[in-house]
XYZ file of C-alpha atoms in Angstrom:
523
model
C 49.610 114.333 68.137
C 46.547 116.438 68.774
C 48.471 119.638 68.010
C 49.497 119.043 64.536
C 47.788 119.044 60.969
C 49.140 116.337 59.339
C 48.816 116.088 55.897
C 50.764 112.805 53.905
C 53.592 113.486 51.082
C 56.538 111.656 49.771
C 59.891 112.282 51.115
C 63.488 111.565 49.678
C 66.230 112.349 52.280
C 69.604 113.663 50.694
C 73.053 114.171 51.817
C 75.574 116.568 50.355
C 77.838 115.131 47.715
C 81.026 116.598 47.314
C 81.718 119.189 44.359
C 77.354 119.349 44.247
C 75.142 122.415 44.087
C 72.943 120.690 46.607
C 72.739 122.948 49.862
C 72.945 121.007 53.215
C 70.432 120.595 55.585
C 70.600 119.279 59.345
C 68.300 119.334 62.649
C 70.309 120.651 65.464
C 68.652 119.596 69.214
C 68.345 116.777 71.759
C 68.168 113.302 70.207
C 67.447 112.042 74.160
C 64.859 114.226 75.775
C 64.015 114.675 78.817
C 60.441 114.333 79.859
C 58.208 117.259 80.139
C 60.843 119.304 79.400
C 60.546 121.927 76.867
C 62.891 121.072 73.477
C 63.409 122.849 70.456
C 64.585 121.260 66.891
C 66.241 123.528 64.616
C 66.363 123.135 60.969
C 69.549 124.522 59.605
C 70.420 124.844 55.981
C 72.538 127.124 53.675
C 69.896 127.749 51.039
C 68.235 130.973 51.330
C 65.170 132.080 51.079
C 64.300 128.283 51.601
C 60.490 127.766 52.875
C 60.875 124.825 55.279
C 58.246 122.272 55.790
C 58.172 120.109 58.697
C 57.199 116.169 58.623
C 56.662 114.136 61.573
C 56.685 110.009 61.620
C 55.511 107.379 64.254
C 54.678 104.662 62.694
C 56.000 104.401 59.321
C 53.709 107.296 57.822
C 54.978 111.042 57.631
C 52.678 113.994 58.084
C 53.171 117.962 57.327
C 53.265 119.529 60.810
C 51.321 123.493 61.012
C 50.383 124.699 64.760
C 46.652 125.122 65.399
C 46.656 128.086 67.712
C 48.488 129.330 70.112
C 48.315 126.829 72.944
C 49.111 124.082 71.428
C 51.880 121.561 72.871
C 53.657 121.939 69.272
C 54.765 125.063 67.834
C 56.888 126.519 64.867
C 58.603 129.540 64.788
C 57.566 132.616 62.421
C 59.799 131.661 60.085
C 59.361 127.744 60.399
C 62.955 126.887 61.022
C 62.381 125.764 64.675
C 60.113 123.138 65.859
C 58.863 124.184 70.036
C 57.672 121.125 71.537
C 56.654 123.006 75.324
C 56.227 119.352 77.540
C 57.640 116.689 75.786
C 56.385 113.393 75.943
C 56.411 109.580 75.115
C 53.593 110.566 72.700
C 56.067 112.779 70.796
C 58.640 110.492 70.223
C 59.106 109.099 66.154
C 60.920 110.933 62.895
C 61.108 114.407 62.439
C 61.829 115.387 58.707
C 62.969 118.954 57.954
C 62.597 119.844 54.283
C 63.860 122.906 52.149
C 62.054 121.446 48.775
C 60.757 118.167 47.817
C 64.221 116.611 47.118
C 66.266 118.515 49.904
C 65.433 117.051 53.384
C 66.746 115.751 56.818
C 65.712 113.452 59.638
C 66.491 112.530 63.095
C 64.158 110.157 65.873
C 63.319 111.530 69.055
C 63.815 109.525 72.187
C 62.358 110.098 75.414
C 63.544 109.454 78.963
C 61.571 109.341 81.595
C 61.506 108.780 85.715
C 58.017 106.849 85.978
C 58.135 106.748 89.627
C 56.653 109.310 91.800
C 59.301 110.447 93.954
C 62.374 110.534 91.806
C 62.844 113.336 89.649
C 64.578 113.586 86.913
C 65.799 116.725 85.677
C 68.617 117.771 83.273
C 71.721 119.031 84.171
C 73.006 122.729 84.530
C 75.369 124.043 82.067
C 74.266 120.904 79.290
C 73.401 123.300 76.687
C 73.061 120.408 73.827
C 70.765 119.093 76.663
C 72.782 115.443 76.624
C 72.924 115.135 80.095
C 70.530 114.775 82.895
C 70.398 113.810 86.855
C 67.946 111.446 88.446
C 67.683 112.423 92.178
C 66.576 109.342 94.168
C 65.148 109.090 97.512
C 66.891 107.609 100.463
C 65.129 104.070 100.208
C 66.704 103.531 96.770
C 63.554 102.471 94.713
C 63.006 104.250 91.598
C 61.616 103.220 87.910
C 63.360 104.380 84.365
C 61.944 104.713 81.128
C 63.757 105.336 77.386
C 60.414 105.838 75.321
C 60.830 105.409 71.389
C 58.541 104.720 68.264
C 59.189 101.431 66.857
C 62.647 101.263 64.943
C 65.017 98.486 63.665
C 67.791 99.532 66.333
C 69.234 98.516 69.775
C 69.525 100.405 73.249
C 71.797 99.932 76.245
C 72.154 101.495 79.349
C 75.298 101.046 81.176
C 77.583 102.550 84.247
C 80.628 103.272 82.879
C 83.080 102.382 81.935
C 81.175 99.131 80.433
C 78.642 97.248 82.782
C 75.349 96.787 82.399
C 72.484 98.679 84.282
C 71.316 95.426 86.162
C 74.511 94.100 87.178
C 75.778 97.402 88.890
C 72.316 97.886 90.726
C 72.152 93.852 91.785
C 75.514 94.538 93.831
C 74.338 97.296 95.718
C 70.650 96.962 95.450
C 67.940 94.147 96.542
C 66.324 93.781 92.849
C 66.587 94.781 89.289
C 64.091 94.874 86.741
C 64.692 95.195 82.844
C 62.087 95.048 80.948
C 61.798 95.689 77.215
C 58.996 96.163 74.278
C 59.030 97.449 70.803
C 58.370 101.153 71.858
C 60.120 101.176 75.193
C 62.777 99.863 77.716
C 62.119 100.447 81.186
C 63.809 99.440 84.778
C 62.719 98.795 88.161
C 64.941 99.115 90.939
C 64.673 98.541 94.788
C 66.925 99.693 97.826
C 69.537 100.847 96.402
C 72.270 102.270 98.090
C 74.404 105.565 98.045
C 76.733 103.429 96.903
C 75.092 102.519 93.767
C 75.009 106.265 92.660
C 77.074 106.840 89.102
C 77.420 107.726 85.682
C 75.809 105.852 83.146
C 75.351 106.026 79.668
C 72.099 105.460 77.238
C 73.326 103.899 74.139
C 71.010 104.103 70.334
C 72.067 102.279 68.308
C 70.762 102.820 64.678
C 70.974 103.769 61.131
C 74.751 102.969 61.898
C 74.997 105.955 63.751
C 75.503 106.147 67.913
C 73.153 108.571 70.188
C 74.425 108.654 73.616
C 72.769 110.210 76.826
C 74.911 110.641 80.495
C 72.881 109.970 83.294
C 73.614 110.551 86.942
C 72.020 108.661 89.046
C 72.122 109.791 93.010
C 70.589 108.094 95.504
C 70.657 109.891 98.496
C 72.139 109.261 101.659
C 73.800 110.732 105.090
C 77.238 111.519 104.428
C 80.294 109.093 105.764
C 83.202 110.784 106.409
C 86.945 109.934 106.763
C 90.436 111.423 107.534
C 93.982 109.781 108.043
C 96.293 110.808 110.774
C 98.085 113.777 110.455
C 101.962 113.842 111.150
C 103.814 117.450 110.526
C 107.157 118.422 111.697
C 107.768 120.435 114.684
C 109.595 122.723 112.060
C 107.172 123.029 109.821
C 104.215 126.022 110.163
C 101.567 124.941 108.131
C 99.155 121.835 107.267
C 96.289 120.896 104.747
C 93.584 119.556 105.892
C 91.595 117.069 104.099
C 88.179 115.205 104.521
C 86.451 113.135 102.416
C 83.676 110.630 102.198
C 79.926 110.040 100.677
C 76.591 112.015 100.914
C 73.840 113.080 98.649
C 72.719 116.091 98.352
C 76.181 117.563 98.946
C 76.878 117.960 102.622
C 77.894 120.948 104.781
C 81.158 120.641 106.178
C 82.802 121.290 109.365
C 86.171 121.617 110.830
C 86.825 122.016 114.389
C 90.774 121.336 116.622
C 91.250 120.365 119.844
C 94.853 121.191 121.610
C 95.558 118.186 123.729
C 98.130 116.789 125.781
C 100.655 115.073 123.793
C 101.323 112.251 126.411
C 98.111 111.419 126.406
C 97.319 110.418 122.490
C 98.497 107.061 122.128
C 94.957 105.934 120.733
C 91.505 107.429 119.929
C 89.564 104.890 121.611
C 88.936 105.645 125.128
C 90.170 108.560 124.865
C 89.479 111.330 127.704
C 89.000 114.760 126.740
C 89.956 115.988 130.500
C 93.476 115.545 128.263
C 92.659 118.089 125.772
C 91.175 121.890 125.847
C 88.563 124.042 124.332
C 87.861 123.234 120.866
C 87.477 126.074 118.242
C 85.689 126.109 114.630
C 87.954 126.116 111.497
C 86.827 129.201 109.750
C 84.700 127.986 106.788
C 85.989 130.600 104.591
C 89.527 127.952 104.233
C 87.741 125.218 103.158
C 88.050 124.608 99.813
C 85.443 122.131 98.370
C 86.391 120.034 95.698
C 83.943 119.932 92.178
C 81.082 118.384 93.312
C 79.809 117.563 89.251
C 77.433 115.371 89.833
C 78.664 112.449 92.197
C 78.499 111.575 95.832
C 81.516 111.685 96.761
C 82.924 114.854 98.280
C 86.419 116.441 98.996
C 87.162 119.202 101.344
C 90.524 121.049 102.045
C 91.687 123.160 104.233
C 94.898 124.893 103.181
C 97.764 126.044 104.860
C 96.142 126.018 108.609
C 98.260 127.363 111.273
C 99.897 124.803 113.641
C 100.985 126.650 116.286
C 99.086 125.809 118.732
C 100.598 122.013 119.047
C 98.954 118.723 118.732
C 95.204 117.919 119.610
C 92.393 116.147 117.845
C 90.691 117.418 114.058
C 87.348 117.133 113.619
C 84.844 116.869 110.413
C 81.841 116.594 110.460
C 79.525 116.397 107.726
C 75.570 117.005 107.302
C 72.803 117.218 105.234
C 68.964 116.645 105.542
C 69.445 113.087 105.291
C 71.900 112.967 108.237
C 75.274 114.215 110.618
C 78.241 111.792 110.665
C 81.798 112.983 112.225
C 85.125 111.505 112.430
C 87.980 112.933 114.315
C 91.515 112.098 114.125
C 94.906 112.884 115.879
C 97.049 115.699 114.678
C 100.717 114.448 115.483
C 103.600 117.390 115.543
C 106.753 115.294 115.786
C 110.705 115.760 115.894
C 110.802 113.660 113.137
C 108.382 111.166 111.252
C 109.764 107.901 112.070
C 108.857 106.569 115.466
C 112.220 106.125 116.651
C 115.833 107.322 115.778
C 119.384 106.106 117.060
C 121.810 108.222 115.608
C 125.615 109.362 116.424
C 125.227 113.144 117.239
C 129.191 113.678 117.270
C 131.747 113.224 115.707
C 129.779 114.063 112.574
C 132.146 112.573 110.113
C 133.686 109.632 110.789
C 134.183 107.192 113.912
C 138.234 106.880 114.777
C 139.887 104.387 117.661
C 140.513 106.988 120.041
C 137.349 109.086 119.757
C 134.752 109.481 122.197
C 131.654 109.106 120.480
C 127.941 110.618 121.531
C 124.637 109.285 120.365
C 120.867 110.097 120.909
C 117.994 107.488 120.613
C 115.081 109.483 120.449
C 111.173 107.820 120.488
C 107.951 110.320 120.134
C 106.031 110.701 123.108
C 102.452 109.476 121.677
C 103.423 105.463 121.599
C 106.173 105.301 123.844
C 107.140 105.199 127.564
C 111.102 107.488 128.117
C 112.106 104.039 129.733
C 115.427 103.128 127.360
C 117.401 100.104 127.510
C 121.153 100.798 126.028
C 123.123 97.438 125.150
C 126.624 97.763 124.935
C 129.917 94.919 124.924
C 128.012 92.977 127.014
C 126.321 95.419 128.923
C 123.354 96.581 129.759
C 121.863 99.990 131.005
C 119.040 101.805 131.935
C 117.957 104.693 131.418
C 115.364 107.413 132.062
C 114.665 109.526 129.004
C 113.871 113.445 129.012
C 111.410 115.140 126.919
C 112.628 117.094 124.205
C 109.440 119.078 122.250
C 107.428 115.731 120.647
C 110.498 113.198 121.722
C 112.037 111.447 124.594
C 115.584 111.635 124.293
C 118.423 109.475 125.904
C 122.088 110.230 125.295
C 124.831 107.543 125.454
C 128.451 108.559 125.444
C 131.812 105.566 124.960
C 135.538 105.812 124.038
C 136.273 104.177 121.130
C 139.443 102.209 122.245
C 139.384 98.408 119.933
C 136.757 97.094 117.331
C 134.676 94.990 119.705
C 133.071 98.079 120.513
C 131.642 98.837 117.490
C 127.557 97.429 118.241
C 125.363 99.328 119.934
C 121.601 98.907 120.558
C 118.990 101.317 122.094
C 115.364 99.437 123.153
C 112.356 101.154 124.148
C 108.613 100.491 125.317
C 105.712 100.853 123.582
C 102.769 101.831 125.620
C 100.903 98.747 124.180
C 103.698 96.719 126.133
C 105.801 96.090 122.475
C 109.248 96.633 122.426
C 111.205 98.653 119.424
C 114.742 97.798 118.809
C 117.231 100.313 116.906
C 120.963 98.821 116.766
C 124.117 101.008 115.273
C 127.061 99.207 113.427
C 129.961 101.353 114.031
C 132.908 101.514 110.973
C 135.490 102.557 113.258
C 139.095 103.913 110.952
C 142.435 104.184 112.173
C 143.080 108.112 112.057
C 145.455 109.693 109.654
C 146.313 113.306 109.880
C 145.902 115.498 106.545
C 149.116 114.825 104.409
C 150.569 115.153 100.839
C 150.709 111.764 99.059
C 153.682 112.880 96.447
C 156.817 113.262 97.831
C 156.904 117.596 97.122
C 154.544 120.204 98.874
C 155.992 122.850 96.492
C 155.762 122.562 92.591
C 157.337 124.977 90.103
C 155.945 125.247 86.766
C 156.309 127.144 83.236
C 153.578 127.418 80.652
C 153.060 129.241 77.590
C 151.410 132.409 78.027
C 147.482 131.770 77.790
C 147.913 127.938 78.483
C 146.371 126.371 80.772
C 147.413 123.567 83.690
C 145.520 121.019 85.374
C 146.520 121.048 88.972
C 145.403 117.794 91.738
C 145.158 118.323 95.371
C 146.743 115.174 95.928
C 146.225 115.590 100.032
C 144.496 112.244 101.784
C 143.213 111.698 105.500
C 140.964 109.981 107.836
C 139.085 111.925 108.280
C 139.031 112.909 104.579
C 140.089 116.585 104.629
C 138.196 119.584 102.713
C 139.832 120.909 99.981
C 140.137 124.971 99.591
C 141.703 126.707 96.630
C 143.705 129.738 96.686
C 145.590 131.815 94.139
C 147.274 134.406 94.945
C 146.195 134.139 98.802
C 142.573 135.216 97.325
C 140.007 132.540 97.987
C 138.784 130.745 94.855
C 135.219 130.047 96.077
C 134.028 128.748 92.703
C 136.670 126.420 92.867
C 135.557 122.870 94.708
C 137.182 119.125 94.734
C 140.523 118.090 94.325
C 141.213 119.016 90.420
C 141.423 122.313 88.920
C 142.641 124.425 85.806
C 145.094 126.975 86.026
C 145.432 129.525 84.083
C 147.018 132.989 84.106
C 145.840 136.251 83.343
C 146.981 138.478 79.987
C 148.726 141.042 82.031
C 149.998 138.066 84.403
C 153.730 136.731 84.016
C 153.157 134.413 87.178
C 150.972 133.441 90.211
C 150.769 131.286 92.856
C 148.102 128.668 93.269
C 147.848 126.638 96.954
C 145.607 123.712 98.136
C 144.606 123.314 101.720
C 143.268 119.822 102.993
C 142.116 120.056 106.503
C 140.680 117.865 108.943
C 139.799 118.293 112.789
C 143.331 116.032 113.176
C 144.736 118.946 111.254
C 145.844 119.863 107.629
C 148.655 120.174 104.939
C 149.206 122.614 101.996
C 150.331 122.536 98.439
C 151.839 125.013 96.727
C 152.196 125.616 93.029
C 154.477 128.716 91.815
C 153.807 129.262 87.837
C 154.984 131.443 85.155
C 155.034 131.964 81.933
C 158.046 131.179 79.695
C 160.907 133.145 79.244
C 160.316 134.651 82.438
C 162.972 134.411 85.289
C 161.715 133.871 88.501
């Protein structure tokens, strides 16, 4: 190093031994430098008043480091504790010693990482203040050369994308060729046209002294962005969406939203599809979008939350750029009745199915895959009918009197505009009615209990359909009170009450009555 004195003595390296006088001594600053980039080396130790000496070692040999002037590449601080090294270099890498007496000293190696080709560049990354971390940007093409400079040592050095696979055999899967080549002093690679794709993390490994030095490297190649969303499908009830785009791109793209209200009959399928169906599009402010962390990768993730959906269903659009390129995707915003494609449902009655009843059901499609030409297949026959549009839905209704079991199987069909058919079928359970009615043989109960006992009364009232049980005591609603079993009680000042069940049905209902009071009391 032309910037250093170096003058020869012996060193004996130390550590601190538990219980000792011995003050400890360390080198805080980047094991892994990055090139040209200024470092500093800190000697830190508890003894004060210590005059430190610094030693520096490339080949075996250790010399006393003292600036020459000003301008020199290598610099110590007025009081000697920190080493300045302004451009750091391959020639700079070896031991550095830091040494508070002749017996009291420290050491670390300096490695150096370098981008040796001309149009990468290789920088470290923002916020890495132990300056462990660093980004190579690559050009578009994908060809770029890395170097890990380092004095001869008895070690070993890896570089690998994590989790755990080697430099080579991640770029040979999404490059042409990968070069590894390796000398006493240095390990270098040569890649060529990579892809975006082949942008990651990856980790320098030193190995030595049985101690681990580790590096994270991003590598990003750059690219245009590719973008993608999924169809969206939201409830007719429902107000809001999130909307979410995603995809790959180096440097990070600019991202934009746009909507499109179109006609809902007409979005059975993106391809071909006419926008004589659809109206003026409009710009999703850019003030919603909420970009996910970029830290260092290609991929990207951008949200829009809670966007308005009032305006019906129509076409998203993102589109993403940056000086490599513009890619878009659009998809279909669905607002539906419901999310499944089809329903066949009994819309009354709405508890159970009785011989007798007349029974109404609804088969329902949405109105982006499907013609409102129904089919409805009942004991035997068949029928055909023309559906009407409800909101997102064509809706048929079929009405039939329940009179003997045979009728119990039902089937709706409907046409898909692809020329499929979609088949929904209903089983019936059809019950034999039964009116609300007591199952014990009394509807009135008398009973005594101590005073502040307690009496477990069952509503023991039964129906098809089954009948909802209210509580009473003392003609006062008991709202808190729900099922067929209670406790009864009475209160201190009470000598008696009465407690009633009512089961009720839309056949009808029946009542229960219990009379209590407390003993000794005539009623």
């Amino acid at each position: 190093m032309e910037a250093l004195l170096f003058k020869f003595l012996p060193l004996v390296t130390i550590g601190l031994v538990h219980g000792a006088s011995v003050p400890s001594i360390l080198i805080s600053g980047p094991r892994i430098a990055i090139e040209y980039r200024k470092i500093e080396l800190k000697c830190i130790t508890a003894s004060k008043g210590s005059n430190l000496l610094w030693y520096y070692s490339s080949n075996g040999s250790d010399a006393q480091y003292e600036p020459l002037n000003p301008s020199s590449a290598v610099r110590l601080s007025p009081d000697g504790a920190t080493l300045i090294i302004r451009s750091v270099s391959k020639d700079h890498t070896g031991t550095y010693h830091c040494c508070a007496s002749e017996t009291v000293c420290t050491r670390m190696r300096l490695f150096v990482l370098s981008g040796t080709d001309d149009e990468s560049s290789l920088e470290p990354t923002t916020g890495s203040a132990a300056g462990n971390s660093g980004v190579l940007d690559v050009p578009s093409h994908g060809s770029f050369s890395l170097a890990l400079y380092y004095a001869p040592f008895n070690g070993e050095v890896y570089i690998d994308r994590k989790p755990a696979v080697s430099f080579c055999d991640h770029f040979l899967k999404h490059a042409r060729e990968c070069y590894e080549n390796r000398s006493s002093d240095m390990v270098s690679y040569d890649v060529r046209n990579g892809t975006i794709e082949a942008s990651g993390q990856f980790v320098i490994k030193v190995l030595h002294n049985q101690q681990m030095e580790q590096f994270l490297l991003h590598i990003l190649i750059r690219g245009a962005p590719t973008v993608h969303m999924n169809n969206y499908n939201v409830l007719n009830s429902s107000t809001y969406i999130n909307l979410q785009c995603r995809g790959y791109g180096y440097p990070t793209p600019n991202i934009t939203f746009s909507y499109t209200p179109c006609d809902a009959l007409s979005m059975d399928h993106l391809d071909g599809f006419k926008k004589k169906h659809c109206g003026e599009s409009t710009n999703i402010p850019q003030h919603l979008a909420r970009h996910s962390v970029f830290n260092y990768t290609t991929s990207f993730e951008v949200i829009v939350p809670s966007w308005p959906i009032e305006k019906g269903p129509g076409i998203v659009t993102c589109q993403a750029g940056n000086v490599e390129g513009t890619s878009s995707t659009k998809t279909f915003l669905y607002v539906r009745n419901f999310l499944d494609l089809m329903l066949f449902s009994v819309v009354s009655p709405t508890d159970v199915v009785l011989y007798g009843d007349t029974v109404n059901m609804a088969c329902q499609v949405d109105v982006y895959n499907f013609t409102n030409q129904f089919v409805i297949r009942h004991s035997g026959s068949t029928y055909n009918r023309m559906g009407q549009r409800s909101a997102y839905a064509w809706t048929v209704m079929y009405q039939t009197h329940i009179t003997n079991a045979s009728q119990n199987v039902i089937s709706c069909v409907v046409h898909n505009k692809n020329g499929s058919v979609l088949v929904k079928t209903l089983n019936l359970r059809i019950h034999y009615p039964s009116k609300p009615h007591i199952v014990s043989e009394n509807d009135t109960v008398n009973i005594t209990i101590a005073s502040g006992d307690h009496r477990r009364l069952e509503c023991d009232i039964e129906g098809t359909p089954t009948p909802d049980i209210v509580w009473f005591k003392n003609d006062e609603h008991l709202t808190n009170e729900q099922g067929y079993v209670i406790r009864a009680s009475l209160e201190p000042d009470e000598i008696g009450a009465t407690y009633k069940c009512i089961g009720e049905s839309r056949l009808g209902k029946a009542i229960k009555v219990w009379h209590i009071v407390v003993e000794g009391v005539i009623n």
